[in-house]
Amino acid sequence: MSHKSPKDFFAPLAVGAPAPLREIPARPSRAIHFFDPSNPKMVDKVPQMVGTVDVLLGNLEDAIKADNKVAAREGLVRIAQETPGLGGPEAKTQLWTRINSLDSPWVLDDLTTLVAAIGDRLDVVMVPKVQGAEDIHYVDRLLAQLEAKAGLTRPILVHAILETARGMANVEEICGASPRMQGLSLGPADLAADRKMKTTRVGGGHPGYLVREDPKDGNVDGPRATYQQDLWHYTIAKMVDACATHGIYPYYGPFGDITDVVAAEDQFRNAFLLGCVGTWSLHPKQIEIANRVFSPSVEDIKHARRVVAAMGDGTGAVMLDGKMEDDASLKQCLVLVELADRLAAIDPQLKARYDEIEVD
Ligand code: GLV
Ligand code: MG
């Protein structure tokens, strides 16, 4: 079988379409806030959210009633056209959409309408229920044709939701299927259903998924501590590896219990520590949590800058507070420092907090 040459991945897939990017820009995207473009109450809030959240996502797929699919699509076009500062390469708040699934009767019109009408404002198209590279190839070529037709100069990026067992099995080929691939999100609800997991929760843990301390003195009926485990650890870690391998960005997904802000924060923080850059937000109060959790703490940045300063040319080893630091731990620190710099560039409050740090 003759494979496509690596060079060909960087040729547009349609005559007149913009050239694919060689690197996916690391734009801050701590919270991807979902809204229903057919819901007037949510739409009214959009202009005042611009500048307060990294990504606003017009949702066209699940959670939008079949009768509202066309209204949602048209609503999104209006919002993109009428909201200053939303979407496009310079915008502080990116504009994303989640299109309907590729086997639905709506997705073709979603793509043809949105690219023609607001393709210059649309930063990322999130594709749900992706099964394998073939789904990305379909969207890739179609986007190129539509971009060429619309005369766009910048390629629209693609984000896949990891929410089928086959998608999980194919996660690496999905990440590498196109230079448009921007990232992946975990879709814990659809994925749980597809895998026939027995949780009915949208993300988060489950009290039944636990480990139990050994019996004391052989007494199986005696008191024994239990610890709830993370149902999503394997999946998130696998997603992070696949994304890092391909130079794209991993995200946690929805956390459905809006009232449990503590557990949402824990789930988000676990994802952040494992390598994710952001999460979905289903309610304005989750934006604040995500912005906080997916920004490195002042303490971490203070420590990281100290290591950077102490490591000089970046080689060798030093002792700081009784701990060994070397080339590798310097790289760990640079992950945080570089992220902090990117976030500070768009978040003045965060910048002020990082600027106050004195490295002694
Ligand atoms: C998100 O789409 C999910 O299914 O969890
Ligand atoms: Mg889903």
Short mmCIF file of C-alpha atoms and ligand atoms in Angstrom, two decimals:
data_model
loop_
_atom_site.label_atom_id
_atom_site.label_comp_id
_atom_site.label_asym_id
_atom_site.label_seq_id
_atom_site.Cartn_x
_atom_site.Cartn_y
_atom_site.Cartn_z
CA MET A 1 0.00 0.00 0.00
CA SER A 2 1.34 3.42 -0.85
CA HIS A 3 1.00 5.92 1.98
CA LYS A 4 0.49 9.62 1.63
CA SER A 5 3.80 11.47 1.86
CA PRO A 6 4.17 13.52 5.07
CA LYS A 7 4.70 16.58 2.83
CA ASP A 8 1.22 16.17 1.38
CA PHE A 9 -0.39 16.72 4.75
CA PHE A 10 0.59 20.37 4.40
CA ALA A 11 -0.97 20.89 0.99
CA PRO A 12 -4.54 22.25 1.07
CA LEU A 13 -7.18 19.58 0.38
CA ALA A 14 -9.00 21.85 -2.08
CA VAL A 15 -7.76 24.33 -4.67
CA GLY A 16 -7.89 27.79 -3.12
CA ALA A 17 -8.19 26.61 0.50
CA PRO A 18 -5.78 28.11 3.04
CA ALA A 19 -2.54 26.22 3.72
CA PRO A 20 -2.72 23.95 6.77
CA LEU A 21 -0.90 25.10 9.91
CA ARG A 22 2.34 23.37 10.89
CA GLU A 23 1.80 24.06 14.54
CA ILE A 24 -1.38 24.50 16.54
CA PRO A 25 -1.26 27.81 18.39
CA ALA A 26 -1.29 27.44 22.18
CA ARG A 27 -4.17 29.82 22.73
CA PRO A 28 -5.51 29.91 26.28
CA SER A 29 -8.60 27.74 26.53
CA ARG A 30 -9.10 27.00 30.21
CA ALA A 31 -12.90 27.03 29.96
CA ILE A 32 -14.88 26.15 26.86
CA HIS A 33 -18.25 27.56 27.85
CA PHE A 34 -21.18 25.86 26.13
CA PHE A 35 -24.29 27.83 25.21
CA ASP A 36 -27.43 26.99 23.26
CA PRO A 37 -27.70 29.50 20.41
CA SER A 38 -31.47 28.84 20.17
CA ASN A 39 -32.05 29.88 23.79
CA PRO A 40 -32.68 33.66 23.98
CA LYS A 41 -31.77 33.84 27.68
CA MET A 42 -28.36 32.30 27.05
CA VAL A 43 -27.82 34.32 23.87
CA ASP A 44 -28.48 37.58 25.74
CA LYS A 45 -25.61 36.79 28.11
CA VAL A 46 -23.05 36.13 25.34
CA PRO A 47 -21.85 39.73 24.69
CA GLN A 48 -21.07 40.37 28.35
CA MET A 49 -19.16 37.08 28.60
CA VAL A 50 -16.76 38.05 25.83
CA GLY A 51 -13.41 38.79 27.47
CA THR A 52 -14.29 36.87 30.65
CA VAL A 53 -13.96 33.36 29.23
CA ASP A 54 -11.33 31.91 26.91
CA VAL A 55 -13.75 30.06 24.60
CA LEU A 56 -17.48 30.43 23.89
CA LEU A 57 -18.92 27.39 22.12
CA GLY A 58 -22.23 27.45 20.28
CA ASN A 59 -23.59 23.97 20.83
CA LEU A 60 -25.62 22.44 18.00
CA GLU A 61 -25.49 18.76 19.05
CA ASP A 62 -26.80 16.93 22.14
CA ALA A 63 -28.85 19.05 24.57
CA ILE A 64 -30.39 20.92 21.60
CA LYS A 65 -33.87 19.60 20.80
CA ALA A 66 -34.44 18.33 17.27
CA ASP A 67 -37.01 21.07 16.71
CA ASN A 68 -34.43 23.72 17.60
CA LYS A 69 -31.55 22.50 15.45
CA VAL A 70 -32.10 25.04 12.68
CA ALA A 71 -32.75 27.88 15.13
CA ALA A 72 -29.51 27.03 16.96
CA ARG A 73 -27.49 27.06 13.74
CA GLU A 74 -29.01 30.35 12.61
CA GLY A 75 -28.68 31.81 16.09
CA LEU A 76 -24.97 31.02 16.07
CA VAL A 77 -24.52 32.78 12.74
CA ARG A 78 -26.22 35.90 14.13
CA ILE A 79 -24.20 35.88 17.34
CA ALA A 80 -20.91 35.56 15.45
CA GLN A 81 -21.88 38.39 13.11
CA GLU A 82 -23.18 40.73 15.80
CA THR A 83 -20.83 40.20 18.76
CA PRO A 84 -17.67 42.32 18.65
CA GLY A 85 -14.50 40.71 19.97
CA LEU A 86 -15.77 37.15 19.61
CA GLY A 87 -13.73 34.74 17.45
CA GLY A 88 -10.91 35.18 14.95
CA PRO A 89 -7.14 35.03 15.39
CA GLU A 90 -6.78 38.17 17.51
CA ALA A 91 -9.83 37.72 19.75
CA LYS A 92 -9.41 37.22 23.49
CA THR A 93 -12.47 34.98 23.47
CA GLN A 94 -12.39 32.32 20.78
CA LEU A 95 -15.55 31.13 19.04
CA TRP A 96 -16.01 27.38 18.71
CA THR A 97 -18.98 25.28 17.73
CA ARG A 98 -19.99 21.68 18.36
CA ILE A 99 -21.59 20.40 15.18
CA ASN A 100 -24.08 17.57 15.04
CA SER A 101 -22.71 14.06 14.69
CA LEU A 102 -21.59 12.87 11.26
CA ASP A 103 -24.46 10.37 10.98
CA SER A 104 -27.13 12.99 11.71
CA PRO A 105 -29.38 14.73 9.19
CA TRP A 106 -28.14 18.18 10.33
CA VAL A 107 -24.35 18.09 10.12
CA LEU A 108 -23.95 18.85 6.42
CA ASP A 109 -26.02 22.01 6.73
CA ASP A 110 -24.19 22.91 9.94
CA LEU A 111 -20.86 22.95 8.12
CA THR A 112 -21.98 24.49 4.84
CA THR A 113 -23.89 27.27 6.61
CA LEU A 114 -21.33 28.12 9.27
CA VAL A 115 -18.23 28.13 7.07
CA ALA A 116 -19.91 30.27 4.41
CA ALA A 117 -21.42 32.77 6.84
CA ILE A 118 -18.95 33.01 9.73
CA GLY A 119 -15.90 30.98 8.70
CA ASP A 120 -13.59 33.94 9.39
CA ARG A 121 -14.77 34.10 13.01
CA LEU A 122 -14.99 30.40 13.75
CA ASP A 123 -11.78 29.16 15.38
CA VAL A 124 -12.50 25.49 16.07
CA VAL A 125 -15.16 22.97 15.04
CA MET A 126 -15.76 20.29 17.66
CA VAL A 127 -16.80 16.98 16.09
CA PRO A 128 -18.70 14.59 18.37
CA LYS A 129 -18.65 10.78 18.47
CA VAL A 130 -15.51 10.47 16.36
CA GLN A 131 -14.74 6.81 15.68
CA GLY A 132 -11.54 6.88 13.69
CA ALA A 133 -9.34 8.80 11.27
CA GLU A 134 -11.96 8.39 8.53
CA ASP A 135 -14.30 10.77 10.35
CA ILE A 136 -11.60 13.43 10.54
CA HIS A 137 -10.70 12.92 6.86
CA TYR A 138 -14.32 13.54 5.89
CA VAL A 139 -14.52 16.79 7.84
CA ASP A 140 -11.03 17.83 6.71
CA ARG A 141 -11.82 17.67 2.98
CA LEU A 142 -15.25 19.20 3.38
CA LEU A 143 -13.85 22.12 5.37
CA ALA A 144 -11.18 22.71 2.71
CA GLN A 145 -13.81 22.80 -0.05
CA LEU A 146 -15.98 25.18 1.94
CA GLU A 147 -13.05 27.40 2.93
CA ALA A 148 -11.99 27.68 -0.71
CA LYS A 149 -15.53 28.58 -1.72
CA ALA A 150 -15.78 31.21 1.02
CA GLY A 151 -12.34 32.67 0.22
CA LEU A 152 -11.05 32.12 3.76
CA THR A 153 -7.39 32.77 4.45
CA ARG A 154 -7.05 30.86 7.72
CA PRO A 155 -7.86 27.16 8.21
CA ILE A 156 -10.61 26.29 10.68
CA LEU A 157 -9.28 23.82 13.25
CA VAL A 158 -10.92 20.55 14.30
CA HIS A 159 -11.41 19.16 17.80
CA ALA A 160 -12.67 15.62 18.36
CA ILE A 161 -14.70 14.37 21.30
CA LEU A 162 -13.48 11.05 22.61
CA GLU A 163 -16.75 9.38 23.43
CA THR A 164 -16.89 5.98 21.78
CA ALA A 165 -15.02 2.79 22.56
CA ARG A 166 -13.73 2.66 18.98
CA GLY A 167 -12.65 6.28 19.20
CA MET A 168 -10.66 5.37 22.30
CA ALA A 169 -9.05 2.43 20.51
CA ASN A 170 -8.16 4.74 17.60
CA VAL A 171 -7.19 7.78 19.65
CA GLU A 172 -3.70 8.10 18.20
CA GLU A 173 -4.75 7.89 14.55
CA ILE A 174 -7.48 10.45 15.28
CA CYS A 175 -4.94 12.92 16.69
CA GLY A 176 -2.69 12.47 13.65
CA ALA A 177 -5.41 12.39 10.99
CA SER A 178 -5.03 16.01 9.87
CA PRO A 179 -2.90 19.08 10.53
CA ARG A 180 -6.21 20.72 11.49
CA MET A 181 -6.43 18.64 14.65
CA GLN A 182 -6.41 21.08 17.56
CA GLY A 183 -7.27 18.79 20.45
CA LEU A 184 -9.48 16.21 22.09
CA SER A 185 -12.07 16.36 24.85
CA LEU A 186 -13.29 13.51 26.98
CA GLY A 187 -17.02 12.87 26.54
CA PRO A 188 -17.73 10.87 29.71
CA ALA A 189 -21.49 10.52 29.18
CA ASP A 190 -21.48 9.09 25.66
CA LEU A 191 -18.31 7.14 26.37
CA ALA A 192 -19.82 5.53 29.48
CA ALA A 193 -22.90 4.53 27.47
CA ASP A 194 -20.90 3.22 24.52
CA ARG A 195 -18.58 1.19 26.76
CA LYS A 196 -21.53 -0.03 28.82
CA MET A 197 -20.03 1.39 31.99
CA LYS A 198 -22.67 1.40 34.74
CA THR A 199 -22.44 4.99 35.91
CA THR A 200 -25.38 7.30 35.11
CA ARG A 201 -23.44 10.45 36.04
CA VAL A 202 -22.06 12.96 33.55
CA GLY A 203 -18.37 12.82 34.52
CA GLY A 204 -16.94 12.69 38.01
CA GLY A 205 -16.45 9.74 40.31
CA HIS A 206 -18.80 7.09 41.63
CA PRO A 207 -19.12 5.95 45.25
CA GLY A 208 -19.10 2.31 44.17
CA TYR A 209 -15.74 2.59 42.42
CA LEU A 210 -13.42 2.28 45.40
CA VAL A 211 -10.63 0.43 47.12
CA ARG A 212 -10.95 -0.85 50.68
CA GLU A 213 -8.37 -1.22 53.35
CA ASP A 214 -7.44 -4.79 54.40
CA PRO A 215 -9.35 -6.23 57.40
CA LYS A 216 -7.63 -5.67 60.73
CA ASP A 217 -6.77 -8.91 62.54
CA GLY A 218 -8.69 -10.88 59.92
CA ASN A 219 -11.98 -9.26 60.98
CA VAL A 220 -13.80 -8.71 57.69
CA ASP A 221 -16.75 -7.13 59.51
CA GLY A 222 -14.65 -4.56 61.37
CA PRO A 223 -14.24 -0.91 60.34
CA ARG A 224 -12.15 -0.47 57.19
CA ALA A 225 -11.41 2.76 55.37
CA THR A 226 -12.48 3.03 51.73
CA TYR A 227 -11.25 5.50 49.12
CA GLN A 228 -13.19 6.45 46.05
CA GLN A 229 -11.11 6.05 42.90
CA ASP A 230 -11.08 8.06 39.69
CA LEU A 231 -13.21 6.31 37.05
CA TRP A 232 -11.64 8.45 34.31
CA HIS A 233 -7.97 8.14 35.12
CA TYR A 234 -7.07 5.63 32.42
CA THR A 235 -9.05 7.44 29.75
CA ILE A 236 -7.67 10.89 30.50
CA ALA A 237 -4.10 9.63 30.72
CA LYS A 238 -4.43 7.83 27.39
CA MET A 239 -5.90 10.95 25.80
CA VAL A 240 -3.07 13.12 27.18
CA ASP A 241 -0.40 10.81 25.74
CA ALA A 242 -2.05 10.74 22.32
CA CYS A 243 -2.38 14.53 22.24
CA ALA A 244 1.17 15.20 23.44
CA THR A 245 2.52 12.76 20.84
CA HIS A 246 0.84 14.78 18.10
CA GLY A 247 1.40 18.30 19.46
CA ILE A 248 -2.29 18.98 20.13
CA TYR A 249 -4.25 19.79 23.29
CA PRO A 250 -6.24 17.56 25.68
CA TYR A 251 -9.30 18.73 27.65
CA TYR A 252 -11.53 17.29 30.30
CA GLY A 253 -15.20 17.48 29.17
CA PRO A 254 -18.55 18.02 30.91
CA PHE A 255 -19.11 17.83 34.65
CA GLY A 256 -22.87 17.47 34.92
CA ASP A 257 -23.51 18.10 38.62
CA ILE A 258 -23.57 21.90 38.54
CA THR A 259 -24.34 22.14 42.26
CA ASP A 260 -21.28 20.10 43.31
CA VAL A 261 -18.65 22.75 42.72
CA VAL A 262 -16.20 20.97 45.02
CA ALA A 263 -16.21 17.71 43.05
CA ALA A 264 -16.08 19.64 39.76
CA GLU A 265 -12.98 21.42 40.99
CA ASP A 266 -11.37 18.10 41.99
CA GLN A 267 -12.12 16.54 38.60
CA PHE A 268 -10.76 19.61 36.80
CA ARG A 269 -7.62 19.68 38.94
CA ASN A 270 -6.91 16.00 38.33
CA ALA A 271 -7.17 16.65 34.60
CA PHE A 272 -4.90 19.71 34.88
CA LEU A 273 -2.27 17.78 36.83
CA LEU A 274 -2.35 14.93 34.29
CA GLY A 275 -1.70 17.34 31.39
CA CYS A 276 -5.02 18.78 30.22
CA VAL A 277 -5.16 22.47 29.30
CA GLY A 278 -8.85 23.11 29.98
CA THR A 279 -12.35 21.81 30.44
CA TRP A 280 -15.91 22.41 29.31
CA SER A 281 -18.11 24.71 31.33
CA LEU A 282 -21.85 24.01 31.40
CA HIS A 283 -22.76 26.86 33.75
CA PRO A 284 -21.20 30.29 34.38
CA LYS A 285 -20.07 29.18 37.82
CA GLN A 286 -17.89 26.49 36.27
CA ILE A 287 -15.97 29.17 34.32
CA GLU A 288 -14.54 30.67 37.49
CA ILE A 289 -13.50 27.22 38.72
CA ALA A 290 -11.87 26.33 35.40
CA ASN A 291 -10.01 29.65 35.11
CA ARG A 292 -8.60 29.14 38.58
CA VAL A 293 -7.76 25.44 38.31
CA PHE A 294 -6.22 25.55 34.81
CA SER A 295 -3.95 28.49 35.70
CA PRO A 296 -0.76 27.55 37.56
CA SER A 297 -0.86 28.67 41.19
CA VAL A 298 1.27 31.58 42.38
CA GLU A 299 3.15 29.15 44.65
CA ASP A 300 3.97 26.84 41.73
CA ILE A 301 5.18 29.73 39.60
CA LYS A 302 7.26 31.08 42.45
CA HIS A 303 8.96 27.71 42.83
CA ALA A 304 9.32 27.20 39.07
CA ARG A 305 10.95 30.61 38.58
CA ARG A 306 13.36 29.87 41.41
CA VAL A 307 14.42 26.64 39.73
CA VAL A 308 14.81 28.41 36.37
CA ALA A 309 16.97 31.10 37.99
CA ALA A 310 19.07 28.56 39.89
CA MET A 311 19.66 26.30 36.89
CA GLY A 312 21.61 28.87 34.85
CA ASP A 313 22.37 27.35 31.44
CA GLY A 314 19.92 24.52 32.17
CA THR A 315 22.49 21.74 32.67
CA GLY A 316 23.83 20.08 35.78
CA ALA A 317 22.11 19.74 39.15
CA VAL A 318 21.44 22.04 42.09
CA MET A 319 19.97 21.53 45.56
CA LEU A 320 17.06 23.78 46.56
CA ASP A 321 15.45 23.29 50.00
CA GLY A 322 16.96 19.83 50.21
CA LYS A 323 15.55 18.77 46.84
CA MET A 324 17.51 17.85 43.75
CA GLU A 325 16.80 19.91 40.62
CA ASP A 326 18.30 19.07 37.22
CA ASP A 327 17.72 19.40 33.48
CA ALA A 328 14.52 17.34 33.68
CA SER A 329 12.94 19.14 36.63
CA LEU A 330 13.83 22.41 34.90
CA LYS A 331 11.73 21.26 31.93
CA GLN A 332 8.86 20.50 34.30
CA CYS A 333 9.14 24.02 35.68
CA LEU A 334 9.26 25.53 32.20
CA VAL A 335 5.93 23.86 31.37
CA LEU A 336 4.36 25.91 34.16
CA VAL A 337 6.27 29.14 33.54
CA GLU A 338 5.47 29.14 29.83
CA LEU A 339 1.80 28.42 30.51
CA ALA A 340 1.71 31.23 33.08
CA ASP A 341 3.22 33.64 30.55
CA ARG A 342 0.62 32.74 27.93
CA LEU A 343 -2.25 33.14 30.39
CA ALA A 344 -0.88 36.38 31.83
CA ALA A 345 -0.85 37.84 28.32
CA ILE A 346 -4.66 37.64 28.17
CA ASP A 347 -5.64 37.79 31.87
CA PRO A 348 -4.61 41.05 33.59
CA GLN A 349 -5.66 39.89 37.08
CA LEU A 350 -3.57 36.77 36.80
CA LYS A 351 -0.69 38.81 35.40
CA ALA A 352 -0.81 41.09 38.43
CA ARG A 353 -0.60 38.09 40.76
CA TYR A 354 2.31 36.52 38.88
CA ASP A 355 4.07 39.93 38.66
CA GLU A 356 4.06 40.26 42.45
CA ILE A 357 6.17 37.15 42.84
CA GLU A 358 9.70 37.86 43.99
CA VAL A 359 12.24 35.16 43.39
CA ASP A 360 14.75 35.05 46.21
C1 GLV B 1 -20.26 14.81 26.00
O1 GLV B 1 -20.65 15.06 24.90
C2 GLV B 1 -20.49 13.57 26.64
O2 GLV B 1 -21.12 12.70 26.00
O3 GLV B 1 -20.05 13.40 27.79
MG MG B 2 -21.57 13.39 24.00
#
